[in-house]
Amino acid sequence: MPTKPQNAKQLRAEGELLAKATLRMAKWLSKDSSLIGVAGSRCQRIAWHMFAAEQSSLPALSSSG
């Protein structure tokens, strides 16, 4: 089982990778804004895959707040 510092290091590395990918995509879109629709549909799909498992492990919120 990884220790907390290892987990923090891994999370930081993953965050940096995601930030770099986001900046690359922004640069790509700035060159050809007609691709924004394609990027949007891809982003929704990627976000679903990234967060679906995470959300399924979150505690359910009650309807009362």
PDB file of N, CA and C in Angstrom:
ATOM      1  N   MET A   1       0.849  -1.188   0.000  1.00  0.00           N
ATOM      2  CA  MET A   1       0.000   0.000   0.000  1.00  0.00           C
ATOM      3  C   MET A   1       0.888   1.241   0.000  1.00  0.00           C
ATOM      4  N   PRO A   2       0.663   2.178  -0.918  1.00  0.00           N
ATOM      5  CA  PRO A   2       1.491   3.382  -0.986  1.00  0.00           C
ATOM      6  C   PRO A   2       1.297   4.263   0.242  1.00  0.00           C
ATOM      7  N   THR A   3       2.362   4.943   0.631  1.00  0.00           N
ATOM      8  CA  THR A   3       2.271   5.855   1.767  1.00  0.00           C
ATOM      9  C   THR A   3       1.690   7.189   1.317  1.00  0.00           C
ATOM     10  N   LYS A   4       1.346   8.027   2.290  1.00  0.00           N
ATOM     11  CA  LYS A   4       0.747   9.325   1.959  1.00  0.00           C
ATOM     12  C   LYS A   4       1.660  10.195   1.095  1.00  0.00           C
ATOM     13  N   PRO A   5       2.971  10.286   1.411  1.00  0.00           N
ATOM     14  CA  PRO A   5       3.830  11.091   0.525  1.00  0.00           C
ATOM     15  C   PRO A   5       3.873  10.553  -0.904  1.00  0.00           C
ATOM     16  N   GLN A   6       3.853   9.230  -1.063  1.00  0.00           N
ATOM     17  CA  GLN A   6       3.844   8.655  -2.406  1.00  0.00           C
ATOM     18  C   GLN A   6       2.545   9.000  -3.118  1.00  0.00           C
ATOM     19  N   ASN A   7       1.433   8.920  -2.400  1.00  0.00           N
ATOM     20  CA  ASN A   7       0.141   9.277  -2.993  1.00  0.00           C
ATOM     21  C   ASN A   7       0.120  10.741  -3.402  1.00  0.00           C
ATOM     22  N   ALA A   8       0.641  11.606  -2.554  1.00  0.00           N
ATOM     23  CA  ALA A   8       0.674  13.038  -2.858  1.00  0.00           C
ATOM     24  C   ALA A   8       1.542  13.297  -4.084  1.00  0.00           C
ATOM     25  N   LYS A   9       2.671  12.605  -4.158  1.00  0.00           N
ATOM     26  CA  LYS A   9       3.563  12.772  -5.306  1.00  0.00           C
ATOM     27  C   LYS A   9       2.879  12.303  -6.585  1.00  0.00           C
ATOM     28  N   GLN A  10       2.166  11.177  -6.505  1.00  0.00           N
ATOM     29  CA  GLN A  10       1.459  10.652  -7.674  1.00  0.00           C
ATOM     30  C   GLN A  10       0.339  11.602  -8.092  1.00  0.00           C
ATOM     31  N   LEU A  11      -0.417  12.109  -7.131  1.00  0.00           N
ATOM     32  CA  LEU A  11      -1.499  13.050  -7.441  1.00  0.00           C
ATOM     33  C   LEU A  11      -0.950  14.325  -8.074  1.00  0.00           C
ATOM     34  N   ARG A  12       0.167  14.814  -7.570  1.00  0.00           N
ATOM     35  CA  ARG A  12       0.788  16.013  -8.127  1.00  0.00           C
ATOM     36  C   ARG A  12       1.233  15.758  -9.568  1.00  0.00           C
ATOM     37  N   ALA A  13       1.848  14.596  -9.808  1.00  0.00           N
ATOM     38  CA  ALA A  13       2.301  14.256 -11.164  1.00  0.00           C
ATOM     39  C   ALA A  13       1.118  14.140 -12.114  1.00  0.00           C
ATOM     40  N   GLU A  14       0.032  13.508 -11.656  1.00  0.00           N
ATOM     41  CA  GLU A  14      -1.163  13.375 -12.496  1.00  0.00           C
ATOM     42  C   GLU A  14      -1.779  14.739 -12.777  1.00  0.00           C
ATOM     43  N   GLY A  15      -1.789  15.615 -11.770  1.00  0.00           N
ATOM     44  CA  GLY A  15      -2.319  16.963 -11.953  1.00  0.00           C
ATOM     45  C   GLY A  15      -1.505  17.761 -12.959  1.00  0.00           C
ATOM     46  N   GLU A  16      -0.182  17.612 -12.887  1.00  0.00           N
ATOM     47  CA  GLU A  16       0.685  18.309 -13.840  1.00  0.00           C
ATOM     48  C   GLU A  16       0.460  17.796 -15.251  1.00  0.00           C
ATOM     49  N   LEU A  17       0.293  16.492 -15.396  1.00  0.00           N
ATOM     50  CA  LEU A  17       0.039  15.906 -16.710  1.00  0.00           C
ATOM     51  C   LEU A  17      -1.283  16.413 -17.280  1.00  0.00           C
ATOM     52  N   LEU A  18      -2.315  16.460 -16.444  1.00  0.00           N
ATOM     53  CA  LEU A  18      -3.614  16.959 -16.876  1.00  0.00           C
ATOM     54  C   LEU A  18      -3.535  18.434 -17.266  1.00  0.00           C
ATOM     55  N   ALA A  19      -2.800  19.218 -16.484  1.00  0.00           N
ATOM     56  CA  ALA A  19      -2.646  20.640 -16.800  1.00  0.00           C
ATOM     57  C   ALA A  19      -1.944  20.831 -18.141  1.00  0.00           C
ATOM     58  N   LYS A  20      -0.893  20.060 -18.375  1.00  0.00           N
ATOM     59  CA  LYS A  20      -0.174  20.161 -19.652  1.00  0.00           C
ATOM     60  C   LYS A  20      -1.077  19.775 -20.816  1.00  0.00           C
ATOM     61  N   ALA A  21      -1.868  18.716 -20.633  1.00  0.00           N
ATOM     62  CA  ALA A  21      -2.780  18.285 -21.694  1.00  0.00           C
ATOM     63  C   ALA A  21      -3.837  19.350 -21.967  1.00  0.00           C
ATOM     64  N   THR A  22      -4.333  19.987 -20.912  1.00  0.00           N
ATOM     65  CA  THR A  22      -5.334  21.042 -21.067  1.00  0.00           C
ATOM     66  C   THR A  22      -4.751  22.230 -21.826  1.00  0.00           C
ATOM     67  N   LEU A  23      -3.530  22.601 -21.488  1.00  0.00           N
ATOM     68  CA  LEU A  23      -2.881  23.713 -22.195  1.00  0.00           C
ATOM     69  C   LEU A  23      -2.627  23.371 -23.657  1.00  0.00           C
ATOM     70  N   ARG A  24      -2.238  22.121 -23.923  1.00  0.00           N
ATOM     71  CA  ARG A  24      -2.032  21.700 -25.309  1.00  0.00           C
ATOM     72  C   ARG A  24      -3.330  21.776 -26.096  1.00  0.00           C
ATOM     73  N   MET A  25      -4.427  21.340 -25.467  1.00  0.00           N
ATOM     74  CA  MET A  25      -5.715  21.382 -26.145  1.00  0.00           C
ATOM     75  C   MET A  25      -6.138  22.832 -26.398  1.00  0.00           C
ATOM     76  N   ALA A  26      -5.909  23.714 -25.429  1.00  0.00           N
ATOM     77  CA  ALA A  26      -6.252  25.127 -25.613  1.00  0.00           C
ATOM     78  C   ALA A  26      -5.453  25.735 -26.765  1.00  0.00           C
ATOM     79  N   LYS A  27      -4.181  25.395 -26.849  1.00  0.00           N
ATOM     80  CA  LYS A  27      -3.341  25.896 -27.940  1.00  0.00           C
ATOM     81  C   LYS A  27      -3.856  25.381 -29.278  1.00  0.00           C
ATOM     82  N   TRP A  28      -4.221  24.115 -29.326  1.00  0.00           N
ATOM     83  CA  TRP A  28      -4.753  23.483 -30.538  1.00  0.00           C
ATOM     84  C   TRP A  28      -6.042  24.170 -30.967  1.00  0.00           C
ATOM     85  N   LEU A  29      -6.931  24.426 -30.000  1.00  0.00           N
ATOM     86  CA  LEU A  29      -8.210  25.072 -30.314  1.00  0.00           C
ATOM     87  C   LEU A  29      -8.020  26.522 -30.749  1.00  0.00           C
ATOM     88  N   SER A  30      -7.000  27.189 -30.208  1.00  0.00           N
ATOM     89  CA  SER A  30      -6.769  28.578 -30.611  1.00  0.00           C
ATOM     90  C   SER A  30      -6.328  28.670 -32.068  1.00  0.00           C
ATOM     91  N   LYS A  31      -5.760  27.594 -32.592  1.00  0.00           N
ATOM     92  CA  LYS A  31      -5.343  27.575 -33.995  1.00  0.00           C
ATOM     93  C   LYS A  31      -6.518  27.336 -34.931  1.00  0.00           C
ATOM     94  N   ASP A  32      -7.504  26.569 -34.474  1.00  0.00           N
ATOM     95  CA  ASP A  32      -8.657  26.247 -35.327  1.00  0.00           C
ATOM     96  C   ASP A  32      -9.900  26.107 -34.456  1.00  0.00           C
ATOM     97  N   SER A  33     -10.594  27.215 -34.235  1.00  0.00           N
ATOM     98  CA  SER A  33     -11.751  27.220 -33.342  1.00  0.00           C
ATOM     99  C   SER A  33     -12.926  26.407 -33.882  1.00  0.00           C
ATOM    100  N   SER A  34     -12.884  26.012 -35.154  1.00  0.00           N
ATOM    101  CA  SER A  34     -13.974  25.189 -35.684  1.00  0.00           C
ATOM    102  C   SER A  34     -13.972  23.795 -35.059  1.00  0.00           C
ATOM    103  N   LEU A  35     -12.905  23.455 -34.358  1.00  0.00           N
ATOM    104  CA  LEU A  35     -12.800  22.134 -33.733  1.00  0.00           C
ATOM    105  C   LEU A  35     -13.385  22.099 -32.324  1.00  0.00           C
ATOM    106  N   ILE A  36     -13.929  23.223 -31.855  1.00  0.00           N
ATOM    107  CA  ILE A  36     -14.439  23.292 -30.488  1.00  0.00           C
ATOM    108  C   ILE A  36     -15.544  22.271 -30.225  1.00  0.00           C
ATOM    109  N   GLY A  37     -16.398  22.015 -31.207  1.00  0.00           N
ATOM    110  CA  GLY A  37     -17.457  21.020 -31.031  1.00  0.00           C
ATOM    111  C   GLY A  37     -16.903  19.626 -30.822  1.00  0.00           C
ATOM    112  N   VAL A  38     -15.893  19.282 -31.595  1.00  0.00           N
ATOM    113  CA  VAL A  38     -15.251  17.973 -31.449  1.00  0.00           C
ATOM    114  C   VAL A  38     -14.601  17.866 -30.078  1.00  0.00           C
ATOM    115  N   ALA A  39     -13.876  18.906 -29.693  1.00  0.00           N
ATOM    116  CA  ALA A  39     -13.211  18.899 -28.392  1.00  0.00           C
ATOM    117  C   ALA A  39     -14.233  18.799 -27.264  1.00  0.00           C
ATOM    118  N   GLY A  40     -15.347  19.508 -27.397  1.00  0.00           N
ATOM    119  CA  GLY A  40     -16.383  19.456 -26.368  1.00  0.00           C
ATOM    120  C   GLY A  40     -16.956  18.071 -26.192  1.00  0.00           C
ATOM    121  N   SER A  41     -17.231  17.397 -27.285  1.00  0.00           N
ATOM    122  CA  SER A  41     -17.788  16.047 -27.166  1.00  0.00           C
ATOM    123  C   SER A  41     -16.762  15.089 -26.585  1.00  0.00           C
ATOM    124  N   ARG A  42     -15.503  15.263 -26.946  1.00  0.00           N
ATOM    125  CA  ARG A  42     -14.445  14.408 -26.390  1.00  0.00           C
ATOM    126  C   ARG A  42     -14.272  14.685 -24.896  1.00  0.00           C
ATOM    127  N   CYS A  43     -14.324  15.959 -24.512  1.00  0.00           N
ATOM    128  CA  CYS A  43     -14.148  16.314 -23.107  1.00  0.00           C
ATOM    129  C   CYS A  43     -15.247  15.717 -22.241  1.00  0.00           C
ATOM    130  N   GLN A  44     -16.474  15.739 -22.736  1.00  0.00           N
ATOM    131  CA  GLN A  44     -17.573  15.152 -21.972  1.00  0.00           C
ATOM    132  C   GLN A  44     -17.336  13.664 -21.767  1.00  0.00           C
ATOM    133  N   ARG A  45     -16.890  12.996 -22.796  1.00  0.00           N
ATOM    134  CA  ARG A  45     -16.643  11.554 -22.710  1.00  0.00           C
ATOM    135  C   ARG A  45     -15.492  11.262 -21.745  1.00  0.00           C
ATOM    136  N   ILE A  46     -14.423  12.037 -21.846  1.00  0.00           N
ATOM    137  CA  ILE A  46     -13.277  11.852 -20.954  1.00  0.00           C
ATOM    138  C   ILE A  46     -13.684  12.129 -19.514  1.00  0.00           C
ATOM    139  N   ALA A  47     -14.417  13.223 -19.294  1.00  0.00           N
ATOM    140  CA  ALA A  47     -14.851  13.563 -17.939  1.00  0.00           C
ATOM    141  C   ALA A  47     -15.725  12.467 -17.355  1.00  0.00           C
ATOM    142  N   TRP A  48     -16.592  11.887 -18.161  1.00  0.00           N
ATOM    143  CA  TRP A  48     -17.450  10.809 -17.670  1.00  0.00           C
ATOM    144  C   TRP A  48     -16.591   9.634 -17.213  1.00  0.00           C
ATOM    145  N   HIS A  49     -15.606   9.261 -18.006  1.00  0.00           N
ATOM    146  CA  HIS A  49     -14.741   8.136 -17.645  1.00  0.00           C
ATOM    147  C   HIS A  49     -13.898   8.449 -16.414  1.00  0.00           C
ATOM    148  N   MET A  50     -13.435   9.698 -16.301  1.00  0.00           N
ATOM    149  CA  MET A  50     -12.580  10.065 -15.175  1.00  0.00           C
ATOM    150  C   MET A  50     -13.345  10.114 -13.865  1.00  0.00           C
ATOM    151  N   PHE A  51     -14.570  10.625 -13.905  1.00  0.00           N
ATOM    152  CA  PHE A  51     -15.278  10.898 -12.668  1.00  0.00           C
ATOM    153  C   PHE A  51     -16.390   9.916 -12.329  1.00  0.00           C
ATOM    154  N   ALA A  52     -16.778   9.056 -13.240  1.00  0.00           N
ATOM    155  CA  ALA A  52     -17.871   8.124 -12.958  1.00  0.00           C
ATOM    156  C   ALA A  52     -17.515   7.203 -11.798  1.00  0.00           C
ATOM    157  N   ALA A  53     -16.336   6.637 -11.811  1.00  0.00           N
ATOM    158  CA  ALA A  53     -15.926   5.737 -10.727  1.00  0.00           C
ATOM    159  C   ALA A  53     -15.772   6.503  -9.426  1.00  0.00           C
ATOM    160  N   GLU A  54     -15.207   7.710  -9.510  1.00  0.00           N
ATOM    161  CA  GLU A  54     -15.015   8.518  -8.313  1.00  0.00           C
ATOM    162  C   GLU A  54     -16.359   8.878  -7.691  1.00  0.00           C
ATOM    163  N   GLN A  55     -17.325   9.286  -8.506  1.00  0.00           N
ATOM    164  CA  GLN A  55     -18.630   9.659  -7.988  1.00  0.00           C
ATOM    165  C   GLN A  55     -19.351   8.454  -7.401  1.00  0.00           C
ATOM    166  N   SER A  56     -19.129   7.273  -7.976  1.00  0.00           N
ATOM    167  CA  SER A  56     -19.819   6.093  -7.464  1.00  0.00           C
ATOM    168  C   SER A  56     -19.324   5.723  -6.073  1.00  0.00           C
ATOM    169  N   SER A  57     -18.143   6.204  -5.691  1.00  0.00           N
ATOM    170  CA  SER A  57     -17.622   5.888  -4.364  1.00  0.00           C
ATOM    171  C   SER A  57     -17.935   6.978  -3.337  1.00  0.00           C
ATOM    172  N   LEU A  58     -18.557   8.085  -3.782  1.00  0.00           N
ATOM    173  CA  LEU A  58     -18.922   9.154  -2.865  1.00  0.00           C
ATOM    174  C   LEU A  58     -20.189   8.789  -2.099  1.00  0.00           C
ATOM    175  N   PRO A  59     -20.303   9.256  -0.866  1.00  0.00           N
ATOM    176  CA  PRO A  59     -21.536   8.989  -0.122  1.00  0.00           C
ATOM    177  C   PRO A  59     -22.713   9.724  -0.760  1.00  0.00           C
ATOM    178  N   ALA A  60     -23.858   9.110  -0.728  1.00  0.00           N
ATOM    179  CA  ALA A  60     -25.055   9.721  -1.306  1.00  0.00           C
ATOM    180  C   ALA A  60     -25.489  10.904  -0.446  1.00  0.00           C
ATOM    181  N   LEU A  61     -25.957  11.963  -1.095  1.00  0.00           N
ATOM    182  CA  LEU A  61     -26.483  13.122  -0.380  1.00  0.00           C
ATOM    183  C   LEU A  61     -27.963  12.910  -0.129  1.00  0.00           C
ATOM    184  N   SER A  62     -28.410  13.291   1.042  1.00  0.00           N
ATOM    185  CA  SER A  62     -29.836  13.168   1.320  1.00  0.00           C
ATOM    186  C   SER A  62     -30.585  14.286   0.615  1.00  0.00           C
ATOM    187  N   SER A  63     -31.848  14.073   0.337  1.00  0.00           N
ATOM    188  CA  SER A  63     -32.646  15.089  -0.351  1.00  0.00           C
ATOM    189  C   SER A  63     -32.898  16.301   0.534  1.00  0.00           C
ATOM    190  N   SER A  64     -32.711  16.163   1.844  1.00  0.00           N
ATOM    191  CA  SER A  64     -32.939  17.287   2.748  1.00  0.00           C
ATOM    192  C   SER A  64     -31.732  18.213   2.822  1.00  0.00           C
ATOM    193  N   GLY A  65     -30.615  17.812   2.179  1.00  0.00           N
ATOM    194  CA  GLY A  65     -29.454  18.683   2.155  1.00  0.00           C
ATOM    195  C   GLY A  65     -28.387  18.085   2.949  1.00  0.00           C
TER     196      GLY A  65
END
